XYZ file of C-alpha atoms in Angstrom:
750
model
C 0.000 0.000 0.000
C 2.658 2.513 1.056
C 4.855 1.754 -1.986
C 1.944 2.131 -4.413
C 0.797 5.394 -2.863
C 4.401 6.616 -2.807
C 4.456 6.267 -6.592
C 1.064 7.968 -6.860
C 2.284 10.883 -4.773
C 5.476 11.304 -6.816
C 3.534 11.123 -10.078
C 0.979 13.711 -8.898
C 3.771 16.010 -7.697
C 5.696 15.646 -10.954
C 2.642 15.874 -13.266
C 0.836 18.425 -11.130
C -0.590 20.339 -14.084
C -2.167 17.212 -15.555
C -3.593 16.069 -12.211
C -5.031 19.505 -11.441
C -6.535 19.696 -14.932
C -8.153 16.264 -14.506
C -9.800 17.272 -11.235
C -11.026 20.529 -12.743
C -12.438 18.497 -15.633
C -14.219 16.201 -13.162
C -15.691 19.217 -11.367
C -16.845 20.814 -14.624
C -18.254 17.496 -15.847
C -20.347 16.733 -12.754
C -21.319 20.402 -12.543
C -22.630 20.303 -16.109
C -24.442 17.025 -15.403
C -26.020 18.555 -12.304
C -27.142 21.679 -14.185
C -28.803 19.667 -16.966
C -30.265 16.895 -14.812
C -34.005 16.837 -14.050
C -35.063 18.328 -10.735
C -34.509 15.926 -7.827
C -37.627 14.351 -6.324
C -39.247 15.728 -3.211
C -38.350 14.159 0.099
C -40.482 11.187 1.001
C -40.514 9.375 4.288
C -41.271 5.682 4.469
C -40.559 2.786 6.789
C -41.006 -0.497 4.897
C -42.272 -3.375 6.980
C -43.990 -1.304 9.673
C -47.710 -1.366 10.328
C -47.941 2.401 10.056
C -46.483 2.358 6.551
C -48.712 -0.519 5.468
C -51.821 1.353 6.667
C -50.593 4.593 5.091
C -50.135 2.884 1.722
C -53.611 1.376 2.061
C -55.153 4.812 2.618
C -53.387 6.200 -0.467
C -54.785 3.342 -2.537
C -58.337 3.187 -1.151
C -58.918 6.897 -0.419
C -57.180 8.790 -3.258
C -59.349 11.863 -2.681
C -58.108 12.201 0.914
C -54.634 13.268 -0.282
C -53.164 11.487 2.722
C -49.619 12.436 1.760
C -50.528 16.079 1.228
C -49.612 18.747 3.749
C -52.204 19.911 6.256
C -52.717 23.018 8.350
C -54.932 22.794 11.433
C -56.149 26.302 12.163
C -57.413 26.847 15.706
C -59.833 29.709 16.390
C -60.871 31.097 19.786
C -63.222 33.966 20.505
C -62.021 36.861 22.657
C -63.588 37.374 26.076
C -65.308 33.986 26.202
C -67.917 34.783 23.544
C -69.669 31.878 21.860
C -68.793 30.910 18.320
C -72.496 30.394 17.693
C -72.967 34.182 17.865
C -73.775 35.300 14.308
C -70.971 37.880 14.214
C -68.352 35.393 15.420
C -69.672 32.662 13.138
C -69.377 34.972 10.146
C -65.747 35.700 11.000
C -64.947 31.969 11.158
C -66.734 31.274 7.866
C -64.758 34.078 6.224
C -61.547 32.475 7.494
C -62.570 29.060 6.134
C -63.340 30.641 2.760
C -59.935 32.318 2.683
C -58.228 29.030 3.539
C -60.085 27.216 0.755
C -58.886 29.807 -1.779
C -55.257 29.786 -0.606
C -52.660 28.484 -3.125
C -52.404 24.669 -3.453
C -55.264 24.024 -0.974
C -57.550 21.136 -1.978
C -60.159 21.616 0.731
C -60.803 23.395 4.013
C -63.198 21.910 6.557
C -65.937 24.026 8.138
C -65.958 23.469 11.932
C -69.717 24.144 12.073
C -70.342 21.275 9.645
C -67.767 18.836 11.065
C -68.721 19.508 14.710
C -65.159 20.651 15.448
C -66.210 22.981 18.247
C -65.279 22.632 21.916
C -67.885 21.893 24.583
C -67.734 25.436 25.949
C -68.382 26.797 22.450
C -65.403 29.173 22.430
C -62.832 27.227 20.412
C -62.955 25.498 17.021
C -60.581 24.232 14.399
C -60.537 23.935 10.633
C -58.263 21.666 8.601
C -56.813 22.874 5.299
C -55.571 20.026 3.094
C -52.980 20.699 0.375
C -52.399 18.799 -2.842
C -48.629 18.876 -2.316
C -46.399 17.465 0.382
C -45.006 19.845 2.987
C -41.557 19.865 1.384
C -43.013 20.871 -2.000
C -44.917 23.877 -0.699
C -43.414 27.143 -1.924
C -43.355 30.626 -0.443
C -46.590 31.524 -2.217
C -48.451 28.755 -0.382
C -46.962 29.747 2.971
C -47.731 33.424 2.371
C -51.325 32.595 1.437
C -51.827 30.729 4.701
C -50.179 33.508 6.702
C -52.416 36.141 5.090
C -55.575 34.190 5.916
C -54.472 33.933 9.543
C -53.537 37.619 9.790
C -56.837 38.748 8.258
C -58.761 36.652 10.793
C -56.703 38.040 13.675
C -57.504 41.544 12.496
C -61.194 40.837 13.155
C -60.458 40.162 16.835
C -60.280 36.358 16.767
C -57.407 34.468 18.411
C -56.033 32.385 15.542
C -53.084 29.977 15.585
C -52.070 27.176 13.232
C -50.234 23.875 13.416
C -49.442 21.068 11.012
C -46.722 20.386 8.468
C -48.048 23.043 6.073
C -47.086 25.795 8.508
C -43.653 27.248 7.860
C -41.206 26.432 10.636
C -39.350 29.420 12.036
C -35.813 29.044 13.314
C -34.628 26.783 10.520
C -30.861 26.583 10.014
C -29.673 29.931 8.796
C -26.484 28.828 7.096
C -24.200 30.933 9.291
C -22.910 27.911 11.208
C -20.935 26.589 8.240
C -19.315 29.991 7.683
C -18.273 30.250 11.315
C -16.849 26.725 11.198
C -14.810 27.439 8.073
C -13.514 30.695 9.565
C -12.381 28.961 12.756
C -10.868 26.152 10.666
C -8.837 28.692 8.690
C -7.549 30.328 11.872
C -6.557 26.969 13.405
C -4.823 25.890 10.187
C -2.841 29.142 9.990
C -1.761 28.782 13.624
C -0.845 25.130 13.058
C 1.165 25.600 9.858
C 2.371 29.181 10.145
C 1.716 29.517 6.422
C -1.301 30.865 4.543
C -0.525 28.568 1.607
C -0.370 25.464 3.804
C -3.557 26.515 5.621
C -5.382 27.105 2.366
C -4.635 23.702 0.839
C -6.879 21.659 3.194
C -9.696 24.172 2.791
C -9.359 24.235 -0.998
C -9.281 20.453 -1.364
C -12.174 20.001 1.075
C -14.315 22.507 -0.832
C -13.431 20.786 -4.117
C -14.469 17.405 -2.709
C -17.734 18.776 -1.327
C -18.494 20.527 -4.627
C -17.927 17.345 -6.639
C -19.897 15.229 -4.166
C -22.816 17.673 -4.021
C -22.947 18.050 -7.805
C -22.854 14.277 -8.282
C -25.761 13.846 -5.870
C -27.762 16.458 -7.784
C -26.896 14.863 -11.129
C -28.011 11.427 -9.933
C -30.995 12.755 -7.969
C -33.776 11.874 -10.412
C -32.169 8.554 -11.397
C -31.517 7.217 -7.901
C -34.278 9.070 -6.082
C -31.917 11.330 -4.133
C -33.826 14.291 -2.718
C -32.488 17.772 -2.093
C -31.810 16.996 1.579
C -29.870 13.803 0.850
C -26.721 15.878 0.505
C -26.991 17.419 3.993
C -24.964 14.733 5.754
C -22.663 14.327 2.751
C -21.671 17.991 2.758
C -21.073 18.090 6.511
C -18.958 14.918 6.635
C -17.237 15.655 3.332
C -16.064 19.035 4.603
C -14.889 17.507 7.886
C -12.847 14.618 6.494
C -11.638 16.633 3.502
C -9.922 19.109 5.815
C -8.586 16.329 8.034
C -7.096 14.224 5.246
C -5.347 17.109 3.497
C -4.138 18.409 6.852
C -2.342 15.149 7.629
C -0.694 14.802 4.235
C 0.505 18.422 4.152
C 1.831 18.064 7.691
C 3.728 14.879 6.777
C 5.187 16.566 3.698
C 6.544 19.363 5.879
C 8.071 16.801 8.247
C 9.760 14.980 5.365
C 11.116 18.257 4.006
C 12.435 19.202 7.449
C 14.332 15.898 7.523
C 16.236 16.924 4.388
C 14.440 14.972 1.649
C 14.080 16.459 -1.799
C 10.672 17.861 -2.697
C 9.390 15.096 -4.944
C 10.516 12.374 -2.580
C 8.963 14.223 0.365
C 5.631 14.370 -1.464
C 5.836 10.677 -2.349
C 6.670 9.623 1.203
C 3.926 11.878 2.617
C 1.330 10.177 0.434
C 2.884 6.735 1.002
C 2.695 7.009 4.802
C 0.054 9.580 5.786
C -1.849 8.759 2.586
C -2.048 5.102 3.594
C -3.543 6.178 6.898
C -5.982 8.380 4.966
C -7.134 5.444 2.847
C -7.854 3.203 5.812
C -9.345 6.010 7.879
C -11.611 6.801 4.938
C -12.636 3.159 4.717
C -13.739 3.174 8.363
C -15.854 6.291 7.738
C -17.349 4.722 4.601
C -18.206 1.565 6.553
C -19.879 3.621 9.299
C -21.974 5.624 6.821
C -22.858 2.815 4.438
C -23.848 0.737 7.467
C -26.925 2.957 7.866
C -28.553 0.650 5.302
C -29.209 -1.873 8.084
C -31.691 0.562 9.660
C -34.010 -0.129 6.692
C -35.268 3.436 6.441
C -34.764 4.538 2.809
C -34.143 8.184 3.720
C -31.286 7.264 6.088
C -29.918 4.710 3.615
C -29.670 7.309 0.838
C -28.107 9.893 3.135
C -25.540 7.376 4.378
C -24.564 6.130 0.914
C -24.351 9.668 -0.488
C -22.100 10.712 2.394
C -19.976 7.579 1.941
C -19.499 8.452 -1.729
C -18.423 11.974 -0.801
C -15.869 10.559 1.651
C -14.490 8.330 -1.113
C -14.030 11.434 -3.283
C -12.264 13.165 -0.378
C -9.822 10.244 -0.093
C -9.030 10.305 -3.822
C -8.476 14.053 -3.736
C -6.199 13.749 -0.710
C -3.850 11.207 -2.315
C -3.747 12.841 -5.765
C -4.717 16.517 -5.761
C -2.955 17.418 -2.502
C 0.500 16.295 -3.744
C -0.231 18.123 -6.999
C -0.885 21.327 -5.051
C 2.325 20.717 -3.122
C 4.092 20.620 -6.471
C 2.828 24.129 -7.257
C 4.052 25.510 -3.923
C 6.696 23.092 -2.596
C 8.459 25.684 -0.455
C 5.667 28.140 0.349
C 3.890 25.477 2.412
C 6.783 25.631 4.837
C 6.818 28.177 7.689
C 7.806 31.586 6.337
C 10.895 31.829 8.532
C 12.257 28.494 7.235
C 11.667 28.942 3.504
C 15.089 30.336 2.596
C 16.849 27.107 3.458
C 14.647 25.234 0.910
C 14.734 27.614 -2.054
C 18.091 26.410 -3.284
C 19.941 29.687 -2.675
C 22.891 29.757 -0.247
C 22.115 31.352 3.113
C 24.016 34.363 4.350
C 26.037 34.000 7.506
C 23.360 35.779 9.509
C 20.559 33.668 8.004
C 22.504 30.467 8.662
C 23.056 31.481 12.276
C 19.309 32.070 12.750
C 18.509 28.792 11.053
C 20.872 26.958 13.383
C 19.245 28.649 16.366
C 15.790 27.598 15.185
C 17.027 24.074 14.560
C 18.382 23.957 18.100
C 15.025 25.122 19.395
C 13.341 22.522 17.213
C 15.098 19.778 19.119
C 13.359 20.914 22.276
C 10.375 18.733 23.106
C 7.110 20.140 21.848
C 3.796 20.027 23.732
C 2.860 16.646 22.273
C 6.173 15.154 23.369
C 5.896 16.557 26.878
C 2.334 15.294 27.248
C 3.236 11.812 25.965
C 6.146 11.586 28.398
C 3.837 12.535 31.260
C 1.326 9.858 30.247
C 3.855 7.038 29.850
C 5.325 7.888 33.267
C 1.928 7.822 35.012
C -0.301 5.623 32.838
C -2.457 4.292 35.678
C -3.257 7.762 36.992
C -4.167 9.061 33.528
C -6.222 5.950 32.772
C -8.097 6.173 36.064
C -8.928 9.867 35.705
C -9.976 9.460 32.081
C -12.227 6.435 32.570
C -13.799 7.703 35.804
C -14.345 11.163 34.322
C -16.018 9.912 31.164
C -17.955 7.348 33.175
C -19.330 10.069 35.438
C -20.384 12.179 32.457
C -22.056 9.112 30.917
C -24.307 8.462 33.951
C -27.232 10.614 32.696
C -27.355 8.472 29.534
C -29.109 5.794 31.632
C -32.140 8.146 31.733
C -32.181 8.695 27.973
C -35.696 9.277 26.613
C -36.051 9.214 22.849
C -38.726 10.964 20.859
C -39.333 12.836 17.644
C -39.803 16.575 17.322
C -43.414 17.603 17.741
C -45.330 20.823 18.056
C -45.689 20.261 21.790
C -41.924 20.686 22.205
C -41.634 23.893 20.187
C -41.009 27.262 21.813
C -44.148 28.769 23.468
C -44.063 31.843 21.225
C -44.458 29.823 17.985
C -47.885 29.585 16.404
C -47.578 25.780 16.258
C -47.074 25.523 20.015
C -49.918 27.959 20.713
C -52.265 25.943 18.491
C -51.140 22.738 20.205
C -51.853 24.170 23.664
C -55.238 25.578 22.628
C -56.350 22.190 21.276
C -55.130 20.411 24.421
C -57.002 22.848 26.670
C -60.266 22.753 24.735
C -60.407 19.215 23.315
C -58.086 17.160 25.547
C -54.389 16.219 25.505
C -54.885 13.310 23.118
C -56.491 15.446 20.455
C -53.030 16.433 19.179
C -52.121 12.793 18.643
C -55.094 11.053 16.981
C -54.787 7.471 15.781
C -56.123 6.443 12.389
C -57.505 2.901 12.316
C -58.149 1.249 8.942
C -60.637 -1.597 8.634
C -60.680 -3.854 5.556
C -63.654 -6.177 5.065
C -66.317 -7.081 2.497
C -68.746 -4.812 4.345
C -66.270 -2.319 5.748
C -68.867 0.122 7.079
C -70.585 -2.484 9.270
C -67.301 -4.026 10.416
C -65.826 -0.606 11.239
C -68.913 0.356 13.253
C -68.465 -2.767 15.383
C -64.735 -2.158 15.743
C -65.396 1.422 16.793
C -67.737 0.327 19.591
C -65.105 -2.083 20.929
C -62.314 0.487 20.698
C -64.376 2.997 22.670
C -64.399 0.561 25.607
C -60.575 0.340 25.811
C -59.039 2.172 28.728
C -57.175 5.247 27.587
C -59.482 6.003 24.645
C -61.275 9.345 24.928
C -63.481 9.092 21.875
C -63.867 7.282 18.562
C -65.243 9.093 15.514
C -67.773 7.414 13.220
C -66.232 5.315 10.463
C -65.825 6.691 6.935
C -65.993 3.990 4.192
C -64.506 4.395 0.724
C -66.520 4.365 -2.487
C -66.090 0.606 -3.010
C -67.125 -0.141 0.550
C -64.217 -2.518 1.175
C -62.209 -0.210 3.433
C -63.172 2.199 6.192
C -61.211 4.520 8.415
C -62.019 5.799 11.874
C -60.178 8.114 14.235
C -59.329 7.211 17.823
C -58.596 10.087 20.207
C -56.457 8.987 23.207
C -56.839 10.536 26.650
C -53.097 11.227 26.811
C -50.723 13.314 24.720
C -48.845 11.996 21.661
C -45.457 11.772 23.415
C -46.681 10.127 26.629
C -45.866 6.513 27.453
C -49.566 5.756 28.035
C -50.305 6.630 24.394
C -47.577 4.274 23.200
C -49.043 1.551 25.408
C -52.490 2.234 23.937
C -51.180 1.783 20.385
C -49.600 -1.502 21.410
C -52.839 -2.640 23.074
C -54.974 -1.863 20.010
C -52.547 -3.657 17.722
C -52.438 -6.614 20.068
C -56.232 -6.855 20.086
C -56.588 -6.296 16.321
C -56.786 -9.990 15.533
C -59.613 -10.614 18.005
C -61.481 -7.482 16.947
C -61.188 -8.417 13.282
C -62.414 -11.976 13.844
C -65.459 -10.705 15.723
C -66.340 -8.239 12.972
C -66.527 -10.178 9.753
C -62.868 -11.198 9.603
C -61.741 -7.609 9.117
C -58.082 -6.658 8.877
C -57.289 -3.816 11.286
C -54.250 -1.543 11.087
C -53.205 1.484 13.154
C -51.457 4.508 11.668
C -51.392 8.292 12.060
C -48.557 10.608 13.030
C -48.399 9.334 16.606
C -48.251 5.675 15.531
C -45.729 6.604 12.835
C -43.453 8.229 15.420
C -43.749 5.184 17.674
C -42.833 2.831 14.813
C -39.961 5.070 13.763
C -38.449 5.074 17.251
C -38.928 1.310 17.538
C -37.271 0.741 14.157
C -34.252 2.748 15.257
C -34.092 0.924 18.589
C -34.216 -2.466 16.856
C -31.492 -1.442 14.402
C -29.113 0.004 17.003
C -27.324 -3.184 18.055
C -27.065 -4.690 14.531
C -25.728 -1.377 13.231
C -23.249 -1.044 16.065
C -22.119 -4.641 15.594
C -21.694 -4.245 11.842
C -19.794 -0.973 12.016
C -17.536 -1.905 14.915
C -16.969 -5.418 13.542
C -15.919 -4.323 10.051
C -13.820 -1.477 11.413
C -12.150 -3.937 13.807
C -11.117 -6.102 10.848
C -9.781 -3.064 8.971
C -7.761 -1.933 11.979
C -6.347 -5.440 12.433
C -5.060 -5.184 8.857
C -3.645 -1.716 9.465
C -1.935 -2.319 12.817
C -1.436 -6.113 12.722
C -2.617 -6.302 16.307
C -5.711 -7.497 18.157
C -5.471 -5.241 21.183
C -5.107 -1.965 19.275
C -8.449 -2.328 17.418
C -10.118 -3.574 20.610
C -8.902 -0.533 22.537
C -10.050 1.734 19.715
C -13.569 0.274 19.737
C -13.944 0.302 23.525
C -12.655 3.865 23.699
C -15.213 4.919 21.101
C -18.064 3.362 23.093
C -16.872 5.209 26.187
C -16.715 8.584 24.435
C -20.137 8.146 22.776
C -21.687 7.128 26.103
C -20.229 10.233 27.737
C -21.489 12.410 24.883
C -24.997 10.964 25.218
C -24.832 11.627 28.947
C -23.936 15.259 28.294
C -26.780 15.575 25.766
C -29.294 14.169 28.274
C -28.034 16.495 31.024
C -28.342 19.603 28.850
C -31.323 18.947 26.568
C -33.421 16.532 28.637
C -32.655 17.633 32.206
C -31.985 21.278 31.394
C -28.541 21.594 33.015
C -26.743 24.693 31.703
C -29.820 25.278 29.579
C -29.482 29.066 29.747
C -25.866 28.897 28.592
C -26.675 26.709 25.564
C -29.997 28.392 24.814
C -32.178 25.396 25.723
C -35.420 26.957 26.929
C -37.588 23.840 27.051
C -35.910 20.511 27.930
C -37.551 17.424 26.487
C -36.923 13.999 24.906
C -33.826 13.458 22.776
C -34.407 13.147 19.045
C -34.714 9.463 18.093
C -32.300 9.728 15.179
C -29.546 11.323 17.256
C -27.867 8.217 18.769
C -27.544 6.367 15.473
C -26.255 9.478 13.667
C -23.783 10.057 16.481
C -22.501 6.516 16.179
C -22.020 6.803 12.414
C -20.414 10.239 12.310
C -18.339 10.113 15.496
C -17.123 6.569 14.895
C -15.711 7.593 11.533
C -13.950 10.651 12.934
C -12.726 8.739 16.001
C -11.134 6.081 13.822
C -9.554 8.873 11.764
C -7.726 10.153 14.824
C -6.883 6.625 15.957
C -5.359 5.701 12.607
C -3.384 8.923 12.180
C -1.992 8.895 15.701
C -1.268 5.190 16.107
C 0.230 4.687 12.634
C 2.953 7.144 13.659
C 3.545 5.044 16.776
C 3.637 1.798 14.815
C 5.933 3.353 12.237
C 8.445 4.143 14.990
C 7.921 0.720 16.584
C 8.555 -1.313 13.408
C 11.703 0.728 12.824
C 13.126 -0.405 16.163
C 11.838 2.023 18.801
C 10.850 0.760 22.244
C 7.071 0.751 22.900
C 7.110 3.814 25.189
C 9.476 5.656 22.861
C 7.171 4.827 19.964
C 4.279 6.453 21.830
C 6.342 9.602 22.382
C 7.405 9.652 18.728
C 3.797 9.323 17.613
C 2.809 12.327 19.698
C 5.854 14.333 18.667
C 4.802 14.198 15.030
C 1.070 13.531 15.199
C -0.197 15.029 18.448
C -0.327 18.630 17.307
C -1.916 17.801 13.974
C -4.542 15.483 15.474
C -5.293 18.152 18.074
C -5.706 20.778 15.351
C -7.985 18.472 13.336
C -10.138 17.819 16.414
C -10.368 21.541 17.229
C -11.482 22.206 13.670
C -14.220 19.569 13.915
C -15.380 20.792 17.314
C -15.521 24.341 15.938
C -17.485 23.296 12.855
C -20.043 21.365 14.880
C -20.215 23.968 17.652
C -21.318 26.551 15.123
C -24.679 24.774 14.946
C -25.238 25.295 18.692
C -25.945 28.940 17.928
C -28.886 28.068 15.672
C -32.400 28.834 16.959
C -33.774 25.435 15.974
C -33.423 23.268 19.094
C -32.894 20.058 17.130
C -30.120 21.541 14.990
C -28.650 22.834 18.230
C -28.850 19.324 19.710
C -27.058 17.733 16.744
C -24.297 20.348 16.807
C -23.768 19.998 20.554
C -23.752 16.191 20.515
C -21.216 15.906 17.674
C -18.972 18.641 19.102
C -18.875 17.153 22.619
C -18.398 13.623 21.271
C -15.393 14.653 19.150
C -14.009 16.626 22.098
C -14.228 13.626 24.431
C -12.929 11.134 21.888
C -10.010 13.169 20.576
C -8.698 14.768 23.744
C -9.594 12.187 26.402
C -9.700 8.818 24.633
C -7.129 9.228 21.828
C -4.815 11.711 23.564
C -4.904 10.231 27.076
C -6.366 6.731 27.365
C -4.747 5.324 24.212
C -1.126 6.256 25.115
C -1.734 5.182 28.724
C -2.852 1.738 27.566
C 0.114 1.462 25.190
C 2.433 2.280 28.071
C 0.807 -0.379 30.265
C 0.716 -3.138 27.632
C 4.173 -2.483 26.173
C 5.045 -4.919 23.396
C 1.877 -6.897 24.105
C -0.126 -4.095 22.514
C 1.269 -5.163 19.125
C 0.676 -8.880 19.682
C -0.816 -10.905 16.842
C -1.053 -14.719 16.735
C 1.521 -16.171 14.384
C -1.045 -18.104 12.356
C -3.046 -14.915 11.843
C 0.099 -12.967 10.991
C 0.805 -15.465 8.202
C -2.753 -15.311 6.873
C -3.256 -11.544 6.865
C -1.897 -9.566 3.907
C 0.750 -7.015 4.848
C -0.743 -3.626 3.981
C 2.446 -1.811 5.095
C 0.616 1.338 6.167
C 3.614 2.527 8.167
C 5.912 2.407 5.115
C 8.370 -0.267 6.259
C 8.891 -1.465 2.672
C 9.032 2.104 1.498
C 12.152 2.789 3.547
C 13.915 -0.055 1.727
C 12.765 0.683 -1.815
C 12.531 4.469 -1.968
C 16.289 4.989 -1.896
C 16.750 2.937 -5.052
C 13.777 4.459 -6.815
C 14.731 8.082 -6.381
C 18.095 8.105 -8.211
C 16.629 6.192 -11.146
C 13.823 8.670 -11.422
C 16.239 11.551 -11.137
C 18.274 10.096 -13.987
C 15.183 9.826 -16.177
C 14.264 13.422 -15.409
C 17.803 14.588 -16.176
C 17.784 12.698 -19.469
C 14.422 14.188 -20.373
C 15.721 17.639 -19.471
C 18.795 17.136 -21.659
C 16.626 16.154 -24.612
C 14.530 19.291 -24.141
C-alpha cells in the first residue's frame, strides 16, 4: 500500500498540471451534469415493513381523494372574552376564514368546523383543517404566504387564531451561518498550526473541491436514484470535515519529510505513502460507518448514508492525488515563512545560517505533544483512572435517555404551532393532538368498522372514537381514535400496542376484518422502535468491520479492541452530556435550551455513524505514527512519544477544527439543529482529547510490546498492507536516483 501510494504521490507532484486539470475536468463534468439533470424528487418518508407504513399505503390506494400524503394546516380559532362561536358575528368571521383558507394556493379543501362539529364543549374554540395537494416539502413561499395572510386577516377581526401542522412554515430553521463560522475557525486553526497561509489554504481548498464534486454528483443522480435535495446534507457536513482532516495530515507529513532533508518530490511521495495510507484506511472506516446505515431499513437514512460515503471516497481520492499536486505548485511556500530560505536552493548568508541553526536547536526541544506523551507514559495508571472515571461520570445521565421525535408540543411557546397545540389540548383534551387512524378492511367495511369502533371505545385510555368513513367501493373504512393522553406520553404508546395486540380478536369478531393502526403518533412510535431495533445490529456491523480493517492496518488485536472500547466510552459520555443539557436542562441558559424534552430518536444512530468515523480517523493517524516508529526499532514507550511528537499537534488541530465546525450549529435557533451540533462537538471533544490523547497512550504504556501482539497463524494469513511504510524505507532509496536520472535525461533532450 505505502509503496503504491508513494508512486502515486510522486507522479501527482511531478505531473501536477495534468492532475489539477483532470480534477477541474471532473468538477466541470459533474457540474454540467447537475445543471442539466431533471429536478430531484421531493423528500419522502417511508418505513417499509412497519404497520404504520402498510396502513398509510392502504389509505393512499383506497382513499385517493383524501390526499393522505398532502400537507395539512390545522387552524385553531378562539373567541375573545369567552364569547360563543355560535354568535352570528363570530360565526361569520370563522366562515370568512374558512373561505380564505379554501382559496389559498395549493389548498384542496378546508373543513368548516360548524359542519364537522369541530367545536369545543364550551363553544369558544374550534378548528378547521386545510388540506394541500402537495407534500409539505413541495410547498413554496406563495403557499406559505397565502396561509399567513388568511391567519392575519382573521386576527384583524379580533379572533385568536393559531395554526399547526406540516403546512405551517417552521421558524428558526438553520440559517447557514454555522458553516461559515466553522470554516472561519478552521482557517484560523490551520494558519496557527502551519504558520503559512498557503499550507492553511490547501486543506480548505481540497475540502471545498471534494464537497463541490460530491454535491454536484448527488444532484446529477438525484432523479435517477431518487436522491432528494436533503440527501446531501450529511454528505456535505462529513465531506467538509474529512476533507480538511485528510489534506491536513498529508501536508503536515510533507513538511516533516522536508524538514528531515528529503528532496521535494521524494517528500511528497513519502507523505502520500505514509500519511496517505492512513488516509485510505481512515476513509474506509468512515465509509463503513456511513454505508452501514442501510441496516436501519429506512430509505431516507440509507440514501443519506450512501451519499455521504461516496463523498468521503471522493475526499480520499483528492487527498492522495490533488494534494500532492498542489504541493508541487508551492513546494516551499507550504513551509513556515521563517524556514523557507533554506529550501529555495539559494545559499544562506552567515546571519541567516546562524538564525537557522538557532531555530534548529530550538526545534530539538520537546514540543507540547512530546511533553504530554512523556507525562502519560510515566503515570499511565493515573491518567487511565482519571480518564475512565471522568467519562464514566459524564455518561451516567445516559441511563435516563428518553427518545422521541420533534413535535409541536416541544416547540417554543411563542411559535404559532405551540400555541395551536396548547389551545387544542385545553379545549379538546391532551390526546387530540395525537389522533390514531384505524383502517378496517372487510367485504362490508362500514358495518365491520362500526363494530370495531364500539369495541375500541371501551378500551381504557381512549377518549373518543369518531364514526367510520368507508370508501366508495365499501371494502375499506377509516375511523379516528382520540387517546386521553398526549402523543409523546408513554400511556399513548401503550395504547397503540394494546390496540394492535387486540386487532386480531377485533377483526375476527367483525366479519374477519383486517385492522391496522397509523397516524402521526403511531408513525413516530414505529420510527423510534425501528431505530431501537437497528441500534445493536448497526453497532455490531460498524464496529466489527472497522475492527477487521484496523487489524489489517496495525497487525494487532489489542489496538483495534482498545479503539472500539474507547469509542463506546466517548459516545456514552457524549450521550450523557446531551441528556443532562437537553433533557434535564442543566446549563440550559448557557446553551440556549429553553424547554428541555426527549432526545431526538435519530440522534444516537447518527452520532454513532459520524463520530465513529472521525474517532477512527484520529486513531489511525496517531497510532500509525507510533507503529511506524515501533517497526523501525523504537521501544514501545518511545514509539508512543514519537507518535505524539509528530502527530499530536496535527490530530489536536484536526479535532479543534471539527469541534468548531459542529459547535457553530449550537448557535442556531432550531433546538434540534442545536442538539445535533452539541452532541457531535462534545463527542469529538471527548474522543479526541480524552480517549485518543490520554487513554490510548496510557494503555500502550501499560501493555508495552503486548499491545502489538498478533497470533503467528493470523500474521501469516493476513496480507501485509504496510501502512507505516516499512517497505518504502527499503525501496525508496533505489527508486529516487533512477527517477532523477530519467528526469535529467528528459531535461537534456529538451
